[in-house]
Amino acid sequence: MSVPHLTTALTGPLLDLERKILAAQPEIEHWFRNQWQEHTPPFYGSVDLRNAAYKLAPVDMNLFPGGFNNLNPDFHPLAVQAAMTALEGYCPDARRVLLIPENHTRNQFYLQNVAALSKILRQAGMVVRIGSLNPEITAATTLELPDGSTMVQEPVIRTGNRVGLADFDPCVVLLNNDLSSGIPSVLVNIEQTLLPPLHAGWSTRTKTQHFTAYDRVVNDFAQLIGIDPWVVNPYFDHVDGLDFQSREGEEKLAATVDQMIQKIALKYAEHGIEQTPFVIVKANAGTYGMGIMSVKSGEELLGLNRKQRNKMSVIKEGMQVHDVIVQEGVPTMEIVDDGVAEPVVYMLDRFVIGGFYRVHTGRGIDENLNAPGMHFKPLAFATPLTTPDCDGSPDCEANRFYAYGVVARLALLAASLELEQK
């Protein structure tokens, strides 16, 4: 099995950061074990990473991952084992799982993700049924999948303090729906184990909450292995009270962007980095790559044209954007299939179970890749990301990607701190 060819610093000598992470592997794993004794990891998550050669940082953490179909099938057994561990932790006698997906029944890629997730849970020994919150699903509905298989979705029914299907009473309710449009009343105060909890959804959670928690985690970690926390942590700020359509708050946003550009420029000078700083402005909640702009100065945000204002003002489910995170832009130096690429690492419980590259041939190194035209390439790791080859050379592929698994787990730990704060 080969790792995709990377025309980046990754193919050259190991980066200083990766070398430090590898050298500290026993301390790092011991530190993570201690953290997981104190904090409960989310049931699952995926982290978008950016590798700039001088910096390896998470730029987003999703608690309702929707790409299980893009993972390398060779790592399916890891996922099954991790699911067993997670379910035992939350509900030791769990047998029946109700999986609640997003409402978009026509998105074939998303349905393949639901099928892949169901398969992992079934192989972990669960009886799995799929319950929909979509008002269009009023009876058991069979949906066709691209590989010729089918999936049955049924309407979710509430009886007293329990939810289930007409003939199915689950022990665990697993959400693969990020609740962007709000918390459905049918799920409030149910007595079954609900994973992730309702406050993990985008109607409650914000990206700035996550990165505030990530700051805490990274400061401890950086001290542990003796690095500048900035090399694994993007700067961020927060601007609210915005209305892109009426241009309200536009000048405040532009000023915040300029302050951050200056801050990044100082770090670049300190580390001898010859790049043009940029920032990403994105909705403080939500996903699907909507409501995102890459800018090199605050001036770019003054006088946006109507198309740009429309793009920034509305995200998934038609939700209005009044609150943004202004995040340091981390360029990606990875190229896969002649396209700019970023790794997305998937975790179940506290375990890394695989990942893929998000690749976009039409985007630049300083742009958002989660956009129409992207494609996915499974990360073909020779071994799991959490197990470096202690006898291999620093540049061997197991070690090459160990750092990805470490930084992804730092984001997972930050998510567990976030969820505790409710």
Tab-separated table of C-alpha atoms in Angstrom, residues 2-8 10-12 333-339 341 357 377 380 397 401:
chain	number	residue	atom	x	y	z
A	2	SER	CA	1.490	3.375	-0.884
A	3	VAL	CA	0.994	6.827	0.499
A	4	PRO	CA	-0.120	9.279	-2.226
A	5	HIS	CA	2.894	11.030	-3.738
A	6	LEU	CA	3.232	14.429	-2.099
A	7	THR	CA	5.128	17.171	-3.921
A	8	THR	CA	5.760	19.057	-0.699
A	10	LEU	CA	6.778	16.095	3.231
A	11	THR	CA	8.731	14.285	0.524
A	12	GLY	CA	11.929	15.935	1.703
A	333	MET	CA	1.693	22.606	0.569
A	334	GLU	CA	0.270	19.223	-0.377
A	335	ILE	CA	-0.462	18.261	-3.965
A	336	VAL	CA	-2.361	15.080	-4.852
A	337	ASP	CA	-3.584	14.144	-8.351
A	338	ASP	CA	-2.352	17.534	-9.645
A	339	GLY	CA	-4.700	19.313	-7.237
A	341	ALA	CA	-5.022	18.899	-1.115
A	357	TYR	CA	-7.353	13.885	1.133
A	377	LYS	CA	-8.560	10.241	-2.177
A	380	ALA	CA	-3.568	4.779	2.265
A	397	GLU	CA	5.412	6.456	5.774
A	401	PHE	CA	1.808	10.698	9.078
